[in-house]
Amino acid sequence: MTGTVEAKLATLGITLPAASAPAANYVPFVISGNLLWISGQIAMADGKLMTGKLAGEADIEAGRAAARQCGINLIAQIKAALGDLDRVQRVVKLVGFVNSAPDFTDQPKVINGASDLFVEVFGDAGRHARSAVGAAALPFDVRVEVEAVIAFA
């Protein structure tokens, strides 16, 4: 039977990808008590990296789309870790990194792509604390990377 969160994903037209394997010497997630710590998920959809440095107003939407995809990839990791997305009690925190040119200052607008997704999918439980940080470079030249802390039952 499909749970409430999975039904919401279907309503939004979102199909979760398989949770990605680590690209280096780390694990995709750690469970400690009732907290799930998810390693940074990069902007990748259908096996293709969403790459490039963000600079100027024209890139904000491309960045938001990349952040949203990171959010989808995070949800795939939540499902892999917990088995049932309805176990999520609260999205505690997101930390987003934006591959930014030195004069780019709209990192919060970019990371809204992930934040908005979590509220769409989890409702009030998706509202979270957050950091949005500019980075000189990200792995594989991706536009965005986002990590998360999730409270679960």
PDB file of C-alpha atoms in Angstrom:
ATOM      1  CA  MET A   1       0.000   0.000   0.000  1.00  0.00           C
ATOM      2  CA  THR A   2       1.265   3.468  -0.883  1.00  0.00           C
ATOM      3  CA  GLY A   3       1.746   5.808   2.064  1.00  0.00           C
ATOM      4  CA  THR A   4       0.589   9.391   2.365  1.00  0.00           C
ATOM      5  CA  VAL A   5       3.952  10.889   1.397  1.00  0.00           C
ATOM      6  CA  GLU A   6       4.359   8.577  -1.590  1.00  0.00           C
ATOM      7  CA  ALA A   7       0.847   9.510  -2.739  1.00  0.00           C
ATOM      8  CA  LYS A   8       1.823  13.179  -2.468  1.00  0.00           C
ATOM      9  CA  LEU A   9       4.930  12.529  -4.588  1.00  0.00           C
ATOM     10  CA  ALA A  10       2.752  10.854  -7.216  1.00  0.00           C
ATOM     11  CA  THR A  11       0.365  13.834  -7.183  1.00  0.00           C
ATOM     12  CA  LEU A  12       3.362  16.115  -7.788  1.00  0.00           C
ATOM     13  CA  GLY A  13       4.528  13.886 -10.666  1.00  0.00           C
ATOM     14  CA  ILE A  14       7.734  12.937  -8.855  1.00  0.00           C
ATOM     15  CA  THR A  15       9.237   9.488  -9.314  1.00  0.00           C
ATOM     16  CA  LEU A  16      12.073   8.851  -6.893  1.00  0.00           C
ATOM     17  CA  PRO A  17      15.340   7.662  -8.402  1.00  0.00           C
ATOM     18  CA  ALA A  18      17.310   4.845  -6.825  1.00  0.00           C
ATOM     19  CA  ALA A  19      19.305   6.187  -3.880  1.00  0.00           C
ATOM     20  CA  SER A  20      22.800   6.923  -5.142  1.00  0.00           C
ATOM     21  CA  ALA A  21      25.854   5.142  -3.815  1.00  0.00           C
ATOM     22  CA  PRO A  22      28.681   7.167  -2.249  1.00  0.00           C
ATOM     23  CA  ALA A  23      31.293   8.535  -4.647  1.00  0.00           C
ATOM     24  CA  ALA A  24      34.107   8.352  -2.054  1.00  0.00           C
ATOM     25  CA  ASN A  25      34.910   7.046   1.440  1.00  0.00           C
ATOM     26  CA  TYR A  26      31.688   7.860   3.294  1.00  0.00           C
ATOM     27  CA  VAL A  27      28.227   6.405   3.864  1.00  0.00           C
ATOM     28  CA  PRO A  28      25.056   7.868   2.317  1.00  0.00           C
ATOM     29  CA  PHE A  29      23.373   8.264   5.702  1.00  0.00           C
ATOM     30  CA  VAL A  30      23.814   7.682   9.428  1.00  0.00           C
ATOM     31  CA  ILE A  31      21.058   7.016  11.950  1.00  0.00           C
ATOM     32  CA  SER A  32      21.660   8.214  15.504  1.00  0.00           C
ATOM     33  CA  GLY A  33      18.720   7.896  17.880  1.00  0.00           C
ATOM     34  CA  ASN A  34      15.702   9.256  16.014  1.00  0.00           C
ATOM     35  CA  LEU A  35      17.779  11.434  13.694  1.00  0.00           C
ATOM     36  CA  LEU A  36      18.745  10.559  10.138  1.00  0.00           C
ATOM     37  CA  TRP A  37      21.796  12.443   8.861  1.00  0.00           C
ATOM     38  CA  ILE A  38      21.989  12.345   5.058  1.00  0.00           C
ATOM     39  CA  SER A  39      25.228  13.039   3.221  1.00  0.00           C
ATOM     40  CA  GLY A  40      25.177  15.793   0.623  1.00  0.00           C
ATOM     41  CA  GLN A  41      23.237  14.910  -2.497  1.00  0.00           C
ATOM     42  CA  ILE A  42      24.422  16.509  -5.707  1.00  0.00           C
ATOM     43  CA  ALA A  43      22.400  17.895  -8.570  1.00  0.00           C
ATOM     44  CA  MET A  44      21.944  14.844 -10.790  1.00  0.00           C
ATOM     45  CA  ALA A  45      18.856  13.755 -12.709  1.00  0.00           C
ATOM     46  CA  ASP A  46      18.524  10.680 -14.917  1.00  0.00           C
ATOM     47  CA  GLY A  47      22.244   9.986 -14.525  1.00  0.00           C
ATOM     48  CA  LYS A  48      23.209  13.432 -15.841  1.00  0.00           C
ATOM     49  CA  LEU A  49      24.963  16.020 -13.708  1.00  0.00           C
ATOM     50  CA  MET A  50      23.478  19.523 -13.559  1.00  0.00           C
ATOM     51  CA  THR A  51      26.713  21.493 -13.793  1.00  0.00           C
ATOM     52  CA  GLY A  52      28.035  25.024 -13.899  1.00  0.00           C
ATOM     53  CA  LYS A  53      28.790  27.990 -11.714  1.00  0.00           C
ATOM     54  CA  LEU A  54      25.922  30.345 -10.893  1.00  0.00           C
ATOM     55  CA  ALA A  55      26.337  34.027 -11.702  1.00  0.00           C
ATOM     56  CA  GLY A  56      23.748  36.692 -12.392  1.00  0.00           C
ATOM     57  CA  GLU A  57      19.953  36.690 -12.299  1.00  0.00           C
ATOM     58  CA  ALA A  58      19.571  34.405 -15.334  1.00  0.00           C
ATOM     59  CA  ASP A  59      21.031  31.466 -13.422  1.00  0.00           C
ATOM     60  CA  ILE A  60      18.725  31.533 -10.379  1.00  0.00           C
ATOM     61  CA  GLU A  61      16.040  29.336 -11.991  1.00  0.00           C
ATOM     62  CA  ALA A  62      18.631  26.822 -13.195  1.00  0.00           C
ATOM     63  CA  GLY A  63      20.004  26.760  -9.660  1.00  0.00           C
ATOM     64  CA  ARG A  64      16.534  26.336  -8.131  1.00  0.00           C
ATOM     65  CA  ALA A  65      15.896  23.385 -10.460  1.00  0.00           C
ATOM     66  CA  ALA A  66      19.204  21.836  -9.398  1.00  0.00           C
ATOM     67  CA  ALA A  67      18.368  22.361  -5.701  1.00  0.00           C
ATOM     68  CA  ARG A  68      14.946  20.780  -6.233  1.00  0.00           C
ATOM     69  CA  GLN A  69      16.633  17.769  -7.817  1.00  0.00           C
ATOM     70  CA  CYS A  70      18.968  17.545  -4.819  1.00  0.00           C
ATOM     71  CA  GLY A  71      15.816  17.490  -2.662  1.00  0.00           C
ATOM     72  CA  ILE A  72      14.368  14.643  -4.705  1.00  0.00           C
ATOM     73  CA  ASN A  73      17.652  12.765  -4.299  1.00  0.00           C
ATOM     74  CA  LEU A  74      17.532  13.407  -0.535  1.00  0.00           C
ATOM     75  CA  ILE A  75      14.000  11.981  -0.369  1.00  0.00           C
ATOM     76  CA  ALA A  76      15.270   8.880  -2.214  1.00  0.00           C
ATOM     77  CA  GLN A  77      17.928   8.491   0.509  1.00  0.00           C
ATOM     78  CA  ILE A  78      15.276   8.936   3.230  1.00  0.00           C
ATOM     79  CA  LYS A  79      13.270   6.115   1.659  1.00  0.00           C
ATOM     80  CA  ALA A  80      16.379   3.917   1.426  1.00  0.00           C
ATOM     81  CA  ALA A  81      17.205   4.578   5.081  1.00  0.00           C
ATOM     82  CA  LEU A  82      13.738   4.325   6.637  1.00  0.00           C
ATOM     83  CA  GLY A  83      11.823   2.196   4.137  1.00  0.00           C
ATOM     84  CA  ASP A  84       8.677   4.287   4.661  1.00  0.00           C
ATOM     85  CA  LEU A  85       8.543   8.032   4.046  1.00  0.00           C
ATOM     86  CA  ASP A  86       5.595   8.328   6.421  1.00  0.00           C
ATOM     87  CA  ARG A  87       8.077   7.756   9.273  1.00  0.00           C
ATOM     88  CA  VAL A  88       9.394  11.308   8.776  1.00  0.00           C
ATOM     89  CA  GLN A  89       8.288  13.434  11.710  1.00  0.00           C
ATOM     90  CA  ARG A  90      10.228  16.584  10.856  1.00  0.00           C
ATOM     91  CA  VAL A  91      12.763  17.897   8.389  1.00  0.00           C
ATOM     92  CA  VAL A  92      15.098  19.410  10.975  1.00  0.00           C
ATOM     93  CA  LYS A  93      17.717  21.125   8.808  1.00  0.00           C
ATOM     94  CA  LEU A  94      18.926  21.511   5.254  1.00  0.00           C
ATOM     95  CA  VAL A  95      22.386  22.794   4.352  1.00  0.00           C
ATOM     96  CA  GLY A  96      22.755  23.883   0.745  1.00  0.00           C
ATOM     97  CA  PHE A  97      25.946  24.682  -1.125  1.00  0.00           C
ATOM     98  CA  VAL A  98      25.785  26.674  -4.360  1.00  0.00           C
ATOM     99  CA  ASN A  99      28.593  26.656  -6.926  1.00  0.00           C
ATOM    100  CA  SER A 100      28.862  30.451  -7.104  1.00  0.00           C
ATOM    101  CA  ALA A 101      30.818  33.118  -8.926  1.00  0.00           C
ATOM    102  CA  PRO A 102      32.418  35.571  -6.467  1.00  0.00           C
ATOM    103  CA  ASP A 103      29.734  38.223  -7.037  1.00  0.00           C
ATOM    104  CA  PHE A 104      26.738  35.839  -6.834  1.00  0.00           C
ATOM    105  CA  THR A 105      24.746  36.497  -3.639  1.00  0.00           C
ATOM    106  CA  ASP A 106      21.391  34.799  -4.279  1.00  0.00           C
ATOM    107  CA  GLN A 107      22.228  31.437  -2.668  1.00  0.00           C
ATOM    108  CA  PRO A 108      19.045  31.565  -0.509  1.00  0.00           C
ATOM    109  CA  LYS A 109      16.857  31.947  -3.628  1.00  0.00           C
ATOM    110  CA  VAL A 110      18.600  28.932  -5.182  1.00  0.00           C
ATOM    111  CA  ILE A 111      18.254  26.670  -2.119  1.00  0.00           C
ATOM    112  CA  ASN A 112      14.554  27.563  -1.975  1.00  0.00           C
ATOM    113  CA  GLY A 113      14.227  24.930  -4.714  1.00  0.00           C
ATOM    114  CA  ALA A 114      14.935  22.227  -2.109  1.00  0.00           C
ATOM    115  CA  SER A 115      13.157  23.980   0.765  1.00  0.00           C
ATOM    116  CA  ASP A 116       9.968  24.493  -1.234  1.00  0.00           C
ATOM    117  CA  LEU A 117       9.991  20.828  -2.286  1.00  0.00           C
ATOM    118  CA  PHE A 118      10.223  19.588   1.305  1.00  0.00           C
ATOM    119  CA  VAL A 119       7.257  21.749   2.327  1.00  0.00           C
ATOM    120  CA  GLU A 120       5.271  20.568  -0.733  1.00  0.00           C
ATOM    121  CA  VAL A 121       5.957  16.930   0.086  1.00  0.00           C
ATOM    122  CA  PHE A 122       5.901  16.868   3.912  1.00  0.00           C
ATOM    123  CA  GLY A 123       3.662  19.867   4.707  1.00  0.00           C
ATOM    124  CA  ASP A 124       4.423  21.631   7.999  1.00  0.00           C
ATOM    125  CA  ALA A 125       6.786  18.797   8.959  1.00  0.00           C
ATOM    126  CA  GLY A 126       8.893  19.870   5.972  1.00  0.00           C
ATOM    127  CA  ARG A 127       9.581  23.351   7.395  1.00  0.00           C
ATOM    128  CA  HIS A 128      13.180  23.393   8.565  1.00  0.00           C
ATOM    129  CA  ALA A 129      16.169  25.356   9.747  1.00  0.00           C
ATOM    130  CA  ARG A 130      18.565  26.038   6.880  1.00  0.00           C
ATOM    131  CA  SER A 131      21.902  27.338   5.705  1.00  0.00           C
ATOM    132  CA  ALA A 132      22.574  28.463   2.123  1.00  0.00           C
ATOM    133  CA  VAL A 133      26.266  28.841   1.375  1.00  0.00           C
ATOM    134  CA  GLY A 134      28.215  29.931  -1.694  1.00  0.00           C
ATOM    135  CA  ALA A 135      31.151  27.731  -2.689  1.00  0.00           C
ATOM    136  CA  ALA A 136      34.001  28.428  -5.099  1.00  0.00           C
ATOM    137  CA  ALA A 137      33.634  24.894  -6.490  1.00  0.00           C
ATOM    138  CA  LEU A 138      31.594  21.743  -5.884  1.00  0.00           C
ATOM    139  CA  PRO A 139      32.335  18.102  -6.753  1.00  0.00           C
ATOM    140  CA  PHE A 140      32.029  17.315 -10.462  1.00  0.00           C
ATOM    141  CA  ASP A 141      31.254  21.040 -11.059  1.00  0.00           C
ATOM    142  CA  VAL A 142      27.616  20.499 -10.000  1.00  0.00           C
ATOM    143  CA  ARG A 143      25.499  23.611  -9.458  1.00  0.00           C
ATOM    144  CA  VAL A 144      24.198  22.602  -6.027  1.00  0.00           C
ATOM    145  CA  GLU A 145      24.707  20.095  -3.206  1.00  0.00           C
ATOM    146  CA  VAL A 146      22.273  19.724  -0.284  1.00  0.00           C
ATOM    147  CA  GLU A 147      22.483  17.692   2.915  1.00  0.00           C
ATOM    148  CA  ALA A 148      19.730  17.068   5.478  1.00  0.00           C
ATOM    149  CA  VAL A 149      18.907  16.089   9.035  1.00  0.00           C
ATOM    150  CA  ILE A 150      15.553  14.312   9.468  1.00  0.00           C
ATOM    151  CA  ALA A 151      13.700  13.353  12.677  1.00  0.00           C
ATOM    152  CA  PHE A 152      11.729  10.114  12.351  1.00  0.00           C
ATOM    153  CA  ALA A 153       9.578   7.684  14.296  1.00  0.00           C
TER     154      ALA A 153
END
